[in-house]
């Protein structure tokens, strides 16, 4: 099923040209294309801590449990971007537990998982376009909580996700393994059933990579609600 179609700009070296794209759901049989794009993006990252690499097993298991991968394909039918969303239910990986959601709310959680864009197609707002489409697909499903993780060192992803109304509710290490202590991640949340209000008398601002100062604020009940992209400052308010 085609979700969207349009045009985008491909950039390579100094050349630019316009080409068409198609947005559609990625089938489980196409998972190797997803893995190939993930590998390409990961290898090009100067800071590998920015991206947690999903395994093929994890993604296939999620797809069997209702997850969706929104893929963007270029004019040659090559995958150039994807957004992966899952429904963790009562599993131990549900991020609702990290922000202390009531147990009765956990089956209303949607995870906004990995979003990647091929370097040749950055600057086309594909993160924003796929997020808008993800929310459109989620709305009829009677879900309530959008939750995701973003690296404190990933300016553009954090800006995009906060611009969509998700707020920082926690900052902790995630994705620990035998080889890694885990990666620092903001945990962002949006309750789709109500709006967030700012307590203007209790505002704070911190640079996005000031890990420990932000953790102290969050522990005191502050919520990160806005990112000023140019200065990389996050605005915090006491939650209402």
PDB file of C-alpha atoms in Angstrom:
ATOM      1  CA  UNK A   1       0.000   0.000   0.000  1.00  0.00           C
ATOM      2  CA  UNK A   2       1.403   3.387  -1.025  1.00  0.00           C
ATOM      3  CA  UNK A   3       1.354   5.857   1.885  1.00  0.00           C
ATOM      4  CA  UNK A   4       2.697   8.910   0.092  1.00  0.00           C
ATOM      5  CA  UNK A   5       4.457  10.050  -3.068  1.00  0.00           C
ATOM      6  CA  UNK A   6       6.373  13.167  -4.000  1.00  0.00           C
ATOM      7  CA  UNK A   7       9.716  14.595  -5.029  1.00  0.00           C
ATOM      8  CA  UNK A   8      13.005  15.091  -3.246  1.00  0.00           C
ATOM      9  CA  UNK A   9      16.542  16.308  -3.905  1.00  0.00           C
ATOM     10  CA  UNK A  10      19.440  13.905  -4.116  1.00  0.00           C
ATOM     11  CA  UNK A  11      22.798  15.375  -3.151  1.00  0.00           C
ATOM     12  CA  UNK A  12      26.070  13.787  -4.160  1.00  0.00           C
ATOM     13  CA  UNK A  13      29.316  15.777  -4.193  1.00  0.00           C
ATOM     14  CA  UNK A  14      28.376  19.169  -5.663  1.00  0.00           C
ATOM     15  CA  UNK A  15      25.597  17.800  -7.914  1.00  0.00           C
ATOM     16  CA  UNK A  16      21.909  17.954  -7.043  1.00  0.00           C
ATOM     17  CA  UNK A  17      18.941  16.610  -8.922  1.00  0.00           C
ATOM     18  CA  UNK A  18      15.232  16.131  -8.293  1.00  0.00           C
ATOM     19  CA  UNK A  19      13.710  12.667  -8.296  1.00  0.00           C
ATOM     20  CA  UNK A  20      10.474  11.050  -7.220  1.00  0.00           C
ATOM     21  CA  UNK A  21       9.947   9.000  -4.077  1.00  0.00           C
ATOM     22  CA  UNK A  22       7.359   6.545  -2.822  1.00  0.00           C
ATOM     23  CA  UNK A  23       6.544   5.931   0.838  1.00  0.00           C
ATOM     24  CA  UNK A  24       5.138   2.532   1.779  1.00  0.00           C
ATOM     25  CA  UNK A  25       5.290  -0.121   4.484  1.00  0.00           C
ATOM     26  CA  UNK A  26       8.317  -2.403   4.348  1.00  0.00           C
ATOM     27  CA  UNK A  27       7.509  -6.114   4.226  1.00  0.00           C
ATOM     28  CA  UNK A  28       9.329  -8.597   6.444  1.00  0.00           C
ATOM     29  CA  UNK A  29      10.786 -10.207   3.302  1.00  0.00           C
ATOM     30  CA  UNK A  30      12.612  -6.918   2.616  1.00  0.00           C
ATOM     31  CA  UNK A  31      14.369  -6.769   5.993  1.00  0.00           C
ATOM     32  CA  UNK A  32      17.830  -7.166   4.428  1.00  0.00           C
ATOM     33  CA  UNK A  33      17.412  -3.787   2.709  1.00  0.00           C
ATOM     34  CA  UNK A  34      16.745  -2.254   6.113  1.00  0.00           C
ATOM     35  CA  UNK A  35      19.859  -3.898   7.544  1.00  0.00           C
ATOM     36  CA  UNK A  36      21.954  -2.665   4.609  1.00  0.00           C
ATOM     37  CA  UNK A  37      20.802   0.946   5.086  1.00  0.00           C
ATOM     38  CA  UNK A  38      21.421   0.743   8.824  1.00  0.00           C
ATOM     39  CA  UNK A  39      24.973  -0.519   8.194  1.00  0.00           C
ATOM     40  CA  UNK A  40      25.665   2.248   5.663  1.00  0.00           C
ATOM     41  CA  UNK A  41      24.463   4.999   8.008  1.00  0.00           C
ATOM     42  CA  UNK A  42      26.250   3.531  11.046  1.00  0.00           C
ATOM     43  CA  UNK A  43      29.577   3.253   9.244  1.00  0.00           C
ATOM     44  CA  UNK A  44      29.364   6.922   8.272  1.00  0.00           C
ATOM     45  CA  UNK A  45      28.772   8.187  11.808  1.00  0.00           C
ATOM     46  CA  UNK A  46      31.695   9.966  13.497  1.00  0.00           C
ATOM     47  CA  UNK A  47      30.122   9.180  16.896  1.00  0.00           C
ATOM     48  CA  UNK A  48      28.862   5.583  16.929  1.00  0.00           C
ATOM     49  CA  UNK A  49      27.121   6.174  20.299  1.00  0.00           C
ATOM     50  CA  UNK A  50      24.421   8.098  18.431  1.00  0.00           C
ATOM     51  CA  UNK A  51      22.906   4.955  16.896  1.00  0.00           C
ATOM     52  CA  UNK A  52      21.876   1.696  18.536  1.00  0.00           C
ATOM     53  CA  UNK A  53      21.961  -0.980  15.832  1.00  0.00           C
ATOM     54  CA  UNK A  54      18.785  -3.041  15.729  1.00  0.00           C
ATOM     55  CA  UNK A  55      19.309  -6.704  14.945  1.00  0.00           C
ATOM     56  CA  UNK A  56      17.416  -8.504  12.220  1.00  0.00           C
ATOM     57  CA  UNK A  57      15.963 -10.841  14.852  1.00  0.00           C
ATOM     58  CA  UNK A  58      14.653  -7.928  16.960  1.00  0.00           C
ATOM     59  CA  UNK A  59      12.980  -6.272  14.001  1.00  0.00           C
ATOM     60  CA  UNK A  60      11.447  -9.453  12.623  1.00  0.00           C
ATOM     61  CA  UNK A  61      10.143 -10.367  16.080  1.00  0.00           C
ATOM     62  CA  UNK A  62       8.553  -6.915  16.392  1.00  0.00           C
ATOM     63  CA  UNK A  63       7.039  -7.173  12.899  1.00  0.00           C
ATOM     64  CA  UNK A  64       5.431 -10.459  13.912  1.00  0.00           C
ATOM     65  CA  UNK A  65       3.899  -8.597  16.864  1.00  0.00           C
ATOM     66  CA  UNK A  66       2.350  -5.763  14.866  1.00  0.00           C
ATOM     67  CA  UNK A  67       5.299  -3.393  14.358  1.00  0.00           C
ATOM     68  CA  UNK A  68       5.539  -1.333  11.182  1.00  0.00           C
ATOM     69  CA  UNK A  69       8.477  -0.068   9.155  1.00  0.00           C
ATOM     70  CA  UNK A  70       7.647   2.964   7.032  1.00  0.00           C
ATOM     71  CA  UNK A  71      10.031   2.965   4.083  1.00  0.00           C
ATOM     72  CA  UNK A  72      10.893   5.710   1.619  1.00  0.00           C
ATOM     73  CA  UNK A  73      12.037   4.483  -1.798  1.00  0.00           C
ATOM     74  CA  UNK A  74      13.738   6.504  -4.513  1.00  0.00           C
ATOM     75  CA  UNK A  75      12.958   6.456  -8.225  1.00  0.00           C
ATOM     76  CA  UNK A  76      15.054   3.291  -8.591  1.00  0.00           C
ATOM     77  CA  UNK A  77      12.986   1.523  -5.879  1.00  0.00           C
ATOM     78  CA  UNK A  78      15.941   1.604  -3.478  1.00  0.00           C
ATOM     79  CA  UNK A  79      15.272   2.108   0.241  1.00  0.00           C
ATOM     80  CA  UNK A  80      16.693   5.504   1.250  1.00  0.00           C
ATOM     81  CA  UNK A  81      14.972   6.092   4.595  1.00  0.00           C
ATOM     82  CA  UNK A  82      12.826   4.287   7.130  1.00  0.00           C
ATOM     83  CA  UNK A  83      11.001   4.815  10.399  1.00  0.00           C
ATOM     84  CA  UNK A  84      10.349   1.830  12.608  1.00  0.00           C
ATOM     85  CA  UNK A  85       7.470   1.819  15.121  1.00  0.00           C
ATOM     86  CA  UNK A  86       6.575  -0.970  17.554  1.00  0.00           C
ATOM     87  CA  UNK A  87       4.019  -1.900  20.188  1.00  0.00           C
ATOM     88  CA  UNK A  88       5.865  -3.285  23.238  1.00  0.00           C
ATOM     89  CA  UNK A  89       2.773  -4.188  25.280  1.00  0.00           C
ATOM     90  CA  UNK A  90       3.707  -5.538  28.704  1.00  0.00           C
ATOM     91  CA  UNK A  91       7.184  -6.676  27.647  1.00  0.00           C
ATOM     92  CA  UNK A  92      10.215  -5.721  29.733  1.00  0.00           C
ATOM     93  CA  UNK A  93      11.473  -3.350  27.020  1.00  0.00           C
ATOM     94  CA  UNK A  94       8.443  -1.041  27.327  1.00  0.00           C
ATOM     95  CA  UNK A  95       9.861   2.460  27.825  1.00  0.00           C
ATOM     96  CA  UNK A  96       6.774   3.431  29.794  1.00  0.00           C
ATOM     97  CA  UNK A  97       8.441   1.775  32.770  1.00  0.00           C
ATOM     98  CA  UNK A  98      11.367   4.207  32.502  1.00  0.00           C
ATOM     99  CA  UNK A  99       9.038   7.184  32.911  1.00  0.00           C
ATOM    100  CA  UNK A 100       6.915   5.503  35.605  1.00  0.00           C
ATOM    101  CA  UNK A 101       3.703   5.044  33.640  1.00  0.00           C
ATOM    102  CA  UNK A 102       1.048   3.157  35.540  1.00  0.00           C
ATOM    103  CA  UNK A 103       1.027  -0.537  34.641  1.00  0.00           C
ATOM    104  CA  UNK A 104      -2.519  -0.159  33.285  1.00  0.00           C
ATOM    105  CA  UNK A 105      -1.178   2.260  30.641  1.00  0.00           C
ATOM    106  CA  UNK A 106       1.589   0.049  29.252  1.00  0.00           C
ATOM    107  CA  UNK A 107      -0.572  -1.606  26.603  1.00  0.00           C
ATOM    108  CA  UNK A 108      -1.310   1.876  25.192  1.00  0.00           C
ATOM    109  CA  UNK A 109       2.372   2.596  24.451  1.00  0.00           C
ATOM    110  CA  UNK A 110       3.811   2.994  20.964  1.00  0.00           C
ATOM    111  CA  UNK A 111       7.592   3.065  20.551  1.00  0.00           C
ATOM    112  CA  UNK A 112       9.005   5.369  17.910  1.00  0.00           C
ATOM    113  CA  UNK A 113      12.050   3.267  17.188  1.00  0.00           C
ATOM    114  CA  UNK A 114      14.967   3.858  14.824  1.00  0.00           C
ATOM    115  CA  UNK A 115      14.718   6.427  12.033  1.00  0.00           C
ATOM    116  CA  UNK A 116      17.441   6.575   9.402  1.00  0.00           C
ATOM    117  CA  UNK A 117      18.073   8.570   6.234  1.00  0.00           C
ATOM    118  CA  UNK A 118      20.688   7.803   3.573  1.00  0.00           C
ATOM    119  CA  UNK A 119      23.378  10.534   3.559  1.00  0.00           C
ATOM    120  CA  UNK A 120      22.642  11.308  -0.102  1.00  0.00           C
ATOM    121  CA  UNK A 121      19.064  12.314   0.772  1.00  0.00           C
ATOM    122  CA  UNK A 122      19.473  14.295   3.978  1.00  0.00           C
ATOM    123  CA  UNK A 123      17.858  17.729   4.026  1.00  0.00           C
ATOM    124  CA  UNK A 124      14.538  16.523   2.581  1.00  0.00           C
ATOM    125  CA  UNK A 125      12.703  16.481   5.950  1.00  0.00           C
ATOM    126  CA  UNK A 126      12.266  12.714   5.657  1.00  0.00           C
ATOM    127  CA  UNK A 127      12.381  12.281   9.440  1.00  0.00           C
ATOM    128  CA  UNK A 128       9.483  14.722   9.792  1.00  0.00           C
ATOM    129  CA  UNK A 129       7.538  13.231   6.885  1.00  0.00           C
ATOM    130  CA  UNK A 130       7.789   9.681   8.195  1.00  0.00           C
ATOM    131  CA  UNK A 131       6.918  10.806  11.737  1.00  0.00           C
ATOM    132  CA  UNK A 132       3.759  12.545  10.497  1.00  0.00           C
ATOM    133  CA  UNK A 133       2.803   9.383   8.612  1.00  0.00           C
ATOM    134  CA  UNK A 134       3.537   7.202  11.658  1.00  0.00           C
ATOM    135  CA  UNK A 135       1.216   9.303  13.825  1.00  0.00           C
ATOM    136  CA  UNK A 136      -1.438   9.111  11.120  1.00  0.00           C
ATOM    137  CA  UNK A 137      -1.196   5.302  11.149  1.00  0.00           C
ATOM    138  CA  UNK A 138      -1.236   5.123  14.949  1.00  0.00           C
ATOM    139  CA  UNK A 139      -4.239   7.406  15.561  1.00  0.00           C
ATOM    140  CA  UNK A 140      -6.960   4.855  14.620  1.00  0.00           C
ATOM    141  CA  UNK A 141      -5.408   2.170  16.854  1.00  0.00           C
ATOM    142  CA  UNK A 142      -6.627   3.559  20.192  1.00  0.00           C
ATOM    143  CA  UNK A 143      -3.097   4.005  21.512  1.00  0.00           C
ATOM    144  CA  UNK A 144      -2.235   6.780  23.959  1.00  0.00           C
ATOM    145  CA  UNK A 145       1.494   7.166  24.605  1.00  0.00           C
ATOM    146  CA  UNK A 146       4.233   7.919  22.092  1.00  0.00           C
ATOM    147  CA  UNK A 147       7.663   7.169  23.567  1.00  0.00           C
ATOM    148  CA  UNK A 148      11.141   7.107  22.081  1.00  0.00           C
ATOM    149  CA  UNK A 149      14.830   7.390  22.921  1.00  0.00           C
ATOM    150  CA  UNK A 150      17.228   9.930  21.386  1.00  0.00           C
ATOM    151  CA  UNK A 151      20.937  10.413  21.964  1.00  0.00           C
ATOM    152  CA  UNK A 152      21.912  13.671  23.762  1.00  0.00           C
ATOM    153  CA  UNK A 153      24.468  14.108  20.964  1.00  0.00           C
ATOM    154  CA  UNK A 154      22.000  13.828  18.075  1.00  0.00           C
ATOM    155  CA  UNK A 155      20.868  17.420  17.517  1.00  0.00           C
ATOM    156  CA  UNK A 156      18.700  16.939  14.441  1.00  0.00           C
ATOM    157  CA  UNK A 157      16.816  13.873  15.657  1.00  0.00           C
ATOM    158  CA  UNK A 158      16.181  15.496  19.028  1.00  0.00           C
ATOM    159  CA  UNK A 159      14.972  18.710  17.387  1.00  0.00           C
ATOM    160  CA  UNK A 160      12.617  16.819  15.062  1.00  0.00           C
ATOM    161  CA  UNK A 161      11.102  14.660  17.772  1.00  0.00           C
ATOM    162  CA  UNK A 162      10.619  17.562  20.217  1.00  0.00           C
ATOM    163  CA  UNK A 163       9.074  19.669  17.442  1.00  0.00           C
ATOM    164  CA  UNK A 164       6.416  16.927  17.197  1.00  0.00           C
ATOM    165  CA  UNK A 165       5.437  17.547  20.821  1.00  0.00           C
ATOM    166  CA  UNK A 166       7.380  14.845  22.643  1.00  0.00           C
ATOM    167  CA  UNK A 167       8.943  15.968  25.921  1.00  0.00           C
ATOM    168  CA  UNK A 168      12.014  14.751  27.789  1.00  0.00           C
ATOM    169  CA  UNK A 169      10.927  12.718  30.821  1.00  0.00           C
ATOM    170  CA  UNK A 170      14.129  10.807  31.639  1.00  0.00           C
ATOM    171  CA  UNK A 171      17.839  10.599  30.819  1.00  0.00           C
ATOM    172  CA  UNK A 172      19.596   7.314  31.440  1.00  0.00           C
ATOM    173  CA  UNK A 173      21.848   4.659  29.983  1.00  0.00           C
ATOM    174  CA  UNK A 174      20.086   2.183  27.701  1.00  0.00           C
ATOM    175  CA  UNK A 175      21.052  -0.794  25.503  1.00  0.00           C
ATOM    176  CA  UNK A 176      23.641  -2.196  27.895  1.00  0.00           C
ATOM    177  CA  UNK A 177      25.436  -5.428  26.974  1.00  0.00           C
ATOM    178  CA  UNK A 178      28.409  -7.478  28.091  1.00  0.00           C
ATOM    179  CA  UNK A 179      30.652  -5.149  26.092  1.00  0.00           C
ATOM    180  CA  UNK A 180      28.937  -1.830  26.790  1.00  0.00           C
ATOM    181  CA  UNK A 181      27.722  -0.022  29.912  1.00  0.00           C
ATOM    182  CA  UNK A 182      24.943   1.375  27.752  1.00  0.00           C
ATOM    183  CA  UNK A 183      24.407   4.548  25.759  1.00  0.00           C
ATOM    184  CA  UNK A 184      23.070   7.811  27.170  1.00  0.00           C
ATOM    185  CA  UNK A 185      19.549   8.386  25.933  1.00  0.00           C
ATOM    186  CA  UNK A 186      16.824  10.933  26.498  1.00  0.00           C
ATOM    187  CA  UNK A 187      13.471   9.230  26.915  1.00  0.00           C
ATOM    188  CA  UNK A 188      10.760  11.378  25.373  1.00  0.00           C
ATOM    189  CA  UNK A 189       7.027  11.025  25.775  1.00  0.00           C
ATOM    190  CA  UNK A 190       3.810  12.460  24.446  1.00  0.00           C
ATOM    191  CA  UNK A 191       0.416  11.712  25.959  1.00  0.00           C
ATOM    192  CA  UNK A 192      -1.855  11.985  22.927  1.00  0.00           C
ATOM    193  CA  UNK A 193      -4.908  12.416  25.164  1.00  0.00           C
ATOM    194  CA  UNK A 194      -3.835  15.757  26.654  1.00  0.00           C
ATOM    195  CA  UNK A 195      -1.595  18.755  26.057  1.00  0.00           C
ATOM    196  CA  UNK A 196       1.515  19.715  28.034  1.00  0.00           C
ATOM    197  CA  UNK A 197       1.434  23.043  29.863  1.00  0.00           C
ATOM    198  CA  UNK A 198       4.525  25.027  30.831  1.00  0.00           C
ATOM    199  CA  UNK A 199       5.048  26.440  34.315  1.00  0.00           C
ATOM    200  CA  UNK A 200       6.596  29.770  33.271  1.00  0.00           C
ATOM    201  CA  UNK A 201       7.696  30.689  36.783  1.00  0.00           C
ATOM    202  CA  UNK A 202       9.970  27.633  36.925  1.00  0.00           C
ATOM    203  CA  UNK A 203      12.025  27.595  33.735  1.00  0.00           C
ATOM    204  CA  UNK A 204      15.581  26.310  33.305  1.00  0.00           C
ATOM    205  CA  UNK A 205      17.900  25.996  30.290  1.00  0.00           C
ATOM    206  CA  UNK A 206      20.801  23.603  29.748  1.00  0.00           C
ATOM    207  CA  UNK A 207      22.998  22.581  26.821  1.00  0.00           C
ATOM    208  CA  UNK A 208      21.761  19.290  25.413  1.00  0.00           C
ATOM    209  CA  UNK A 209      24.998  17.398  26.179  1.00  0.00           C
ATOM    210  CA  UNK A 210      25.161  18.441  29.872  1.00  0.00           C
ATOM    211  CA  UNK A 211      24.210  14.968  31.051  1.00  0.00           C
ATOM    212  CA  UNK A 212      24.441  15.122  34.818  1.00  0.00           C
ATOM    213  CA  UNK A 213      22.954  18.601  35.265  1.00  0.00           C
ATOM    214  CA  UNK A 214      19.947  17.527  33.215  1.00  0.00           C
ATOM    215  CA  UNK A 215      19.511  14.364  35.222  1.00  0.00           C
ATOM    216  CA  UNK A 216      19.411  16.445  38.391  1.00  0.00           C
ATOM    217  CA  UNK A 217      16.690  18.677  36.904  1.00  0.00           C
ATOM    218  CA  UNK A 218      14.629  15.703  35.744  1.00  0.00           C
ATOM    219  CA  UNK A 219      14.929  14.090  39.195  1.00  0.00           C
ATOM    220  CA  UNK A 220      13.433  17.304  40.632  1.00  0.00           C
ATOM    221  CA  UNK A 221      10.384  16.990  38.372  1.00  0.00           C
ATOM    222  CA  UNK A 222      11.453  19.099  35.396  1.00  0.00           C
ATOM    223  CA  UNK A 223      10.451  18.163  31.846  1.00  0.00           C
ATOM    224  CA  UNK A 224      12.355  19.191  28.711  1.00  0.00           C
ATOM    225  CA  UNK A 225       9.813  20.771  26.377  1.00  0.00           C
ATOM    226  CA  UNK A 226      11.759  22.760  23.763  1.00  0.00           C
ATOM    227  CA  UNK A 227      15.115  22.654  21.976  1.00  0.00           C
ATOM    228  CA  UNK A 228      16.657  25.820  20.580  1.00  0.00           C
ATOM    229  CA  UNK A 229      18.538  24.397  17.615  1.00  0.00           C
ATOM    230  CA  UNK A 230      21.099  27.153  17.037  1.00  0.00           C
ATOM    231  CA  UNK A 231      22.361  27.229  20.625  1.00  0.00           C
ATOM    232  CA  UNK A 232      21.579  23.540  21.367  1.00  0.00           C
ATOM    233  CA  UNK A 233      19.907  24.643  24.602  1.00  0.00           C
ATOM    234  CA  UNK A 234      17.013  22.658  26.031  1.00  0.00           C
ATOM    235  CA  UNK A 235      14.297  24.498  27.919  1.00  0.00           C
ATOM    236  CA  UNK A 236      12.936  22.745  31.005  1.00  0.00           C
ATOM    237  CA  UNK A 237       9.818  23.424  33.041  1.00  0.00           C
ATOM    238  CA  UNK A 238       8.348  21.849  36.128  1.00  0.00           C
ATOM    239  CA  UNK A 239       5.726  19.349  34.942  1.00  0.00           C
ATOM    240  CA  UNK A 240       2.066  20.111  35.522  1.00  0.00           C
TER     241      UNK A 240
END
